[in-house]
PDB file of C-alpha atoms in Angstrom:
ATOM      1  CA  UNK W   1     -11.298   9.791 -21.717  1.00 95.00           C
ATOM      2  CA  UNK W   2      -8.521   7.341 -22.389  1.00 97.00           C
ATOM      3  CA  UNK W   3      -5.520   6.554 -20.109  1.00 98.00           C
ATOM      4  CA  UNK W   4      -2.121   5.614 -21.696  1.00 97.00           C
ATOM      5  CA  UNK W   5       0.749   4.282 -19.633  1.00 98.00           C
ATOM      6  CA  UNK W   6       4.418   4.207 -20.653  1.00 98.00           C
ATOM      7  CA  UNK W   7       6.897   2.092 -18.688  1.00 98.00           C
ATOM      8  CA  UNK W   8      10.607   3.035 -18.393  1.00 98.00           C
ATOM      9  CA  UNK W   9      13.402   1.559 -16.351  1.00 98.00           C
ATOM     10  CA  UNK W  10      16.431   3.001 -14.540  1.00 98.00           C
ATOM     11  CA  UNK W  11      19.022   2.086 -11.998  1.00 98.00           C
ATOM     12  CA  UNK W  12      20.137   4.436  -9.299  1.00 97.00           C
ATOM     13  CA  UNK W  13      21.925   4.451  -5.895  1.00 96.00           C
ATOM     14  CA  UNK W  14      20.859   6.362  -2.845  1.00 95.00           C
ATOM     15  CA  UNK W  15      21.193   6.643   0.946  1.00 94.00           C
ATOM     16  CA  UNK W  16      18.461   7.372   3.476  1.00 94.00           C
ATOM     17  CA  UNK W  17      19.977   9.633   6.172  1.00 93.00           C
ATOM     18  CA  UNK W  18      19.764  13.013   7.833  1.00 94.00           C
ATOM     19  CA  UNK W  19      23.008  14.928   8.318  1.00 91.00           C
ATOM     20  CA  UNK W  20      21.864  16.488  11.516  1.00 95.00           C
ATOM     21  CA  UNK W  21      21.245  13.021  13.078  1.00 95.00           C
ATOM     22  CA  UNK W  22      23.917  10.782  14.585  1.00 95.00           C
ATOM     23  CA  UNK W  23      24.975   7.616  12.677  1.00 93.00           C
ATOM     24  CA  UNK W  24      23.173   5.595  15.351  1.00 95.00           C
ATOM     25  CA  UNK W  25      19.824   7.443  14.923  1.00 96.00           C
ATOM     26  CA  UNK W  26      20.076   7.122  11.118  1.00 94.00           C
ATOM     27  CA  UNK W  27      20.568   3.353  11.419  1.00 95.00           C
ATOM     28  CA  UNK W  28      17.655   3.170  14.034  1.00 96.00           C
ATOM     29  CA  UNK W  29      15.292   4.983  11.680  1.00 96.00           C
ATOM     30  CA  UNK W  30      16.469   3.793   8.253  1.00 95.00           C
ATOM     31  CA  UNK W  31      18.182   0.556   8.909  1.00 93.00           C
ATOM     32  CA  UNK W  32      20.264  -0.841   5.983  1.00 91.00           C
ATOM     33  CA  UNK W  33      19.132   2.092   3.832  1.00 92.00           C
ATOM     34  CA  UNK W  34      21.439   4.403   5.913  1.00 93.00           C
ATOM     35  CA  UNK W  35      24.541   2.502   4.880  1.00 91.00           C
ATOM     36  CA  UNK W  36      27.304   5.097   4.309  1.00 90.00           C
ATOM     37  CA  UNK W  37      28.420   3.127   1.229  1.00 90.00           C
ATOM     38  CA  UNK W  38      25.017   3.594  -0.522  1.00 91.00           C
ATOM     39  CA  UNK W  39      22.771   0.996  -1.970  1.00 92.00           C
ATOM     40  CA  UNK W  40      20.898   0.772  -5.297  1.00 92.00           C
ATOM     41  CA  UNK W  41      17.590  -0.199  -6.919  1.00 95.00           C
ATOM     42  CA  UNK W  42      16.433  -1.282 -10.368  1.00 97.00           C
ATOM     43  CA  UNK W  43      13.425   1.083 -10.592  1.00 98.00           C
ATOM     44  CA  UNK W  44      10.415   0.659 -12.841  1.00 98.00           C
ATOM     45  CA  UNK W  45       8.620   3.999 -13.731  1.00 98.00           C
ATOM     46  CA  UNK W  46       5.058   4.076 -15.033  1.00 98.00           C
ATOM     47  CA  UNK W  47       3.829   7.376 -16.423  1.00 98.00           C
ATOM     48  CA  UNK W  48       0.094   7.548 -17.150  1.00 98.00           C
ATOM     49  CA  UNK W  49      -1.434  10.348 -19.250  1.00 98.00           C
ATOM     50  CA  UNK W  50      -5.086  10.936 -20.053  1.00 98.00           C
ATOM     51  CA  UNK W  51      -7.252  12.851 -22.421  1.00 98.00           C
ATOM     52  CA  UNK W  52      -9.442  12.464 -25.430  1.00 96.00           C
ATOM     53  CA  UNK W  53      -8.355  10.447 -28.504  1.00 96.00           C
ATOM     54  CA  UNK W  54      -7.725  12.426 -31.650  1.00 93.00           C
ATOM     55  CA  UNK W  55      -9.685  10.723 -34.368  1.00 91.00           C
ATOM     56  CA  UNK W  56      -7.463  12.285 -36.908  1.00 93.00           C
ATOM     57  CA  UNK W  57      -4.493  10.391 -35.605  1.00 92.00           C
ATOM     58  CA  UNK W  58      -6.121   7.634 -33.680  1.00 94.00           C
ATOM     59  CA  UNK W  59      -4.252   8.302 -30.487  1.00 94.00           C
ATOM     60  CA  UNK W  60      -3.948  10.651 -27.481  1.00 97.00           C
ATOM     61  CA  UNK W  61      -0.263  11.370 -27.823  1.00 97.00           C
ATOM     62  CA  UNK W  62       2.426   9.921 -30.067  1.00 96.00           C
ATOM     63  CA  UNK W  63       4.239   7.468 -27.849  1.00 96.00           C
ATOM     64  CA  UNK W  64       7.567   8.455 -29.391  1.00 97.00           C
ATOM     65  CA  UNK W  65       6.969  11.945 -27.988  1.00 98.00           C
ATOM     66  CA  UNK W  66       6.020  10.694 -24.568  1.00 98.00           C
ATOM     67  CA  UNK W  67       9.151   8.446 -24.496  1.00 98.00           C
ATOM     68  CA  UNK W  68      11.335  11.380 -25.534  1.00 98.00           C
ATOM     69  CA  UNK W  69       9.945  13.578 -22.700  1.00 98.00           C
ATOM     70  CA  UNK W  70      10.366  10.886 -20.043  1.00 98.00           C
ATOM     71  CA  UNK W  71      13.899  10.109 -21.217  1.00 98.00           C
ATOM     72  CA  UNK W  72      15.087  13.733 -21.524  1.00 98.00           C
ATOM     73  CA  UNK W  73      13.488  15.014 -18.362  1.00 98.00           C
ATOM     74  CA  UNK W  74      13.931  11.977 -16.050  1.00 98.00           C
ATOM     75  CA  UNK W  75      15.715   8.864 -17.217  1.00 98.00           C
ATOM     76  CA  UNK W  76      18.899  10.560 -18.548  1.00 98.00           C
ATOM     77  CA  UNK W  77      19.222  12.349 -15.232  1.00 98.00           C
ATOM     78  CA  UNK W  78      18.436   9.343 -12.986  1.00 98.00           C
ATOM     79  CA  UNK W  79      19.996   6.197 -14.691  1.00 98.00           C
ATOM     80  CA  UNK W  80      23.188   5.046 -13.125  1.00 97.00           C
ATOM     81  CA  UNK W  81      23.251   8.070 -10.887  1.00 97.00           C
ATOM     82  CA  UNK W  82      23.452   8.785  -7.157  1.00 96.00           C
ATOM     83  CA  UNK W  83      20.070  10.254  -6.245  1.00 96.00           C
ATOM     84  CA  UNK W  84      21.575  12.108  -3.289  1.00 94.00           C
ATOM     85  CA  UNK W  85      24.434  13.707  -5.175  1.00 94.00           C
ATOM     86  CA  UNK W  86      23.956  13.705  -8.962  1.00 96.00           C
ATOM     87  CA  UNK W  87      20.324  14.677  -9.661  1.00 97.00           C
ATOM     88  CA  UNK W  88      19.493  18.356  -9.914  1.00 96.00           C
ATOM     89  CA  UNK W  89      15.830  18.045  -8.965  1.00 97.00           C
ATOM     90  CA  UNK W  90      16.655  15.900  -5.890  1.00 97.00           C
ATOM     91  CA  UNK W  91      19.194  18.296  -4.360  1.00 95.00           C
ATOM     92  CA  UNK W  92      18.525  18.915  -0.665  1.00 93.00           C
ATOM     93  CA  UNK W  93      15.621  16.372  -0.596  1.00 96.00           C
ATOM     94  CA  UNK W  94      15.339  13.003   1.033  1.00 95.00           C
ATOM     95  CA  UNK W  95      15.894  10.378  -1.646  1.00 95.00           C
ATOM     96  CA  UNK W  96      12.926   8.205  -0.649  1.00 96.00           C
ATOM     97  CA  UNK W  97      10.799   6.546  -3.338  1.00 96.00           C
ATOM     98  CA  UNK W  98       7.798   8.717  -2.282  1.00 97.00           C
ATOM     99  CA  UNK W  99       9.704  12.008  -2.733  1.00 97.00           C
ATOM    100  CA  UNK W 100      11.397  10.777  -5.939  1.00 98.00           C
ATOM    101  CA  UNK W 101       8.003   9.885  -7.373  1.00 98.00           C
ATOM    102  CA  UNK W 102       6.610  13.384  -6.641  1.00 98.00           C
ATOM    103  CA  UNK W 103       9.633  15.090  -8.129  1.00 98.00           C
ATOM    104  CA  UNK W 104       9.452  12.983 -11.273  1.00 98.00           C
ATOM    105  CA  UNK W 105       5.801  14.004 -11.646  1.00 98.00           C
ATOM    106  CA  UNK W 106       6.905  17.669 -11.252  1.00 98.00           C
ATOM    107  CA  UNK W 107       9.506  17.189 -13.963  1.00 98.00           C
ATOM    108  CA  UNK W 108       7.053  15.723 -16.463  1.00 98.00           C
ATOM    109  CA  UNK W 109       3.819  17.706 -15.901  1.00 98.00           C
ATOM    110  CA  UNK W 110       4.772  20.870 -17.918  1.00 98.00           C
ATOM    111  CA  UNK W 111       6.287  19.134 -20.960  1.00 98.00           C
ATOM    112  CA  UNK W 112       3.495  16.562 -21.249  1.00 98.00           C
ATOM    113  CA  UNK W 113       0.696  19.067 -20.709  1.00 98.00           C
ATOM    114  CA  UNK W 114       2.215  21.365 -23.416  1.00 97.00           C
ATOM    115  CA  UNK W 115       0.526  18.926 -25.792  1.00 96.00           C
ATOM    116  CA  UNK W 116      -3.092  20.063 -26.380  1.00 94.00           C
ATOM    117  CA  UNK W 117      -5.608  17.986 -24.490  1.00 96.00           C
ATOM    118  CA  UNK W 118      -2.995  15.731 -22.844  1.00 98.00           C
ATOM    119  CA  UNK W 119      -2.840  15.543 -19.049  1.00 98.00           C
ATOM    120  CA  UNK W 120      -0.421  13.793 -16.693  1.00 98.00           C
ATOM    121  CA  UNK W 121      -2.590  11.501 -14.687  1.00 98.00           C
ATOM    122  CA  UNK W 122      -0.104   9.752 -12.429  1.00 98.00           C
ATOM    123  CA  UNK W 123       3.488   8.650 -11.860  1.00 98.00           C
ATOM    124  CA  UNK W 124       4.110   5.277 -10.273  1.00 98.00           C
ATOM    125  CA  UNK W 125       7.604   4.356  -9.268  1.00 98.00           C
ATOM    126  CA  UNK W 126       8.371   0.741  -8.240  1.00 98.00           C
ATOM    127  CA  UNK W 127      11.585   0.427  -6.139  1.00 95.00           C
ATOM    128  CA  UNK W 128      11.195  -3.337  -5.919  1.00 93.00           C
ATOM    129  CA  UNK W 129       8.608  -5.766  -7.112  1.00 94.00           C
ATOM    130  CA  UNK W 130       6.877  -5.431  -3.727  1.00 96.00           C
ATOM    131  CA  UNK W 131       7.262  -1.707  -2.972  1.00 96.00           C
ATOM    132  CA  UNK W 132       6.046   1.227  -5.122  1.00 97.00           C
ATOM    133  CA  UNK W 133       4.697   4.751  -4.685  1.00 98.00           C
ATOM    134  CA  UNK W 134       2.116   6.467  -6.899  1.00 98.00           C
ATOM    135  CA  UNK W 135       1.421  10.208  -7.157  1.00 98.00           C
ATOM    136  CA  UNK W 136      -1.526  11.876  -8.764  1.00 98.00           C
ATOM    137  CA  UNK W 137      -0.446  15.471  -8.389  1.00 96.00           C
ATOM    138  CA  UNK W 138      -2.589  16.429  -5.476  1.00 84.00           C
TER     139      UNK W 138
END
């Protein structure tokens, strides 16, 4: 079993808030992240796949194919977007790094696992150099 990780990058804005809460409660719970004028992050995304190496090709998956899947399914939708308003797979969901990480995993699992013997192992999303979430699909 080999594990291969592809790193991608995107920039996006979001706001942490609950519409049913008052502005005061949102600020109490989410602090600066509840700013009605939004705020943004320079995210780093790490997608790790696993499986057995093909000795015919010498690799698990052609990294050009993995890059294309990640870009078409995730980066093109997220980069320079508002996570709360612009991203179809985030509609109606809290735009936290944790939930975004899970939703990215869900976007990638099917297309990646359509390749024989390739499995999505994890998605790690770094919101800052100090804060990240990692999801393994369970």
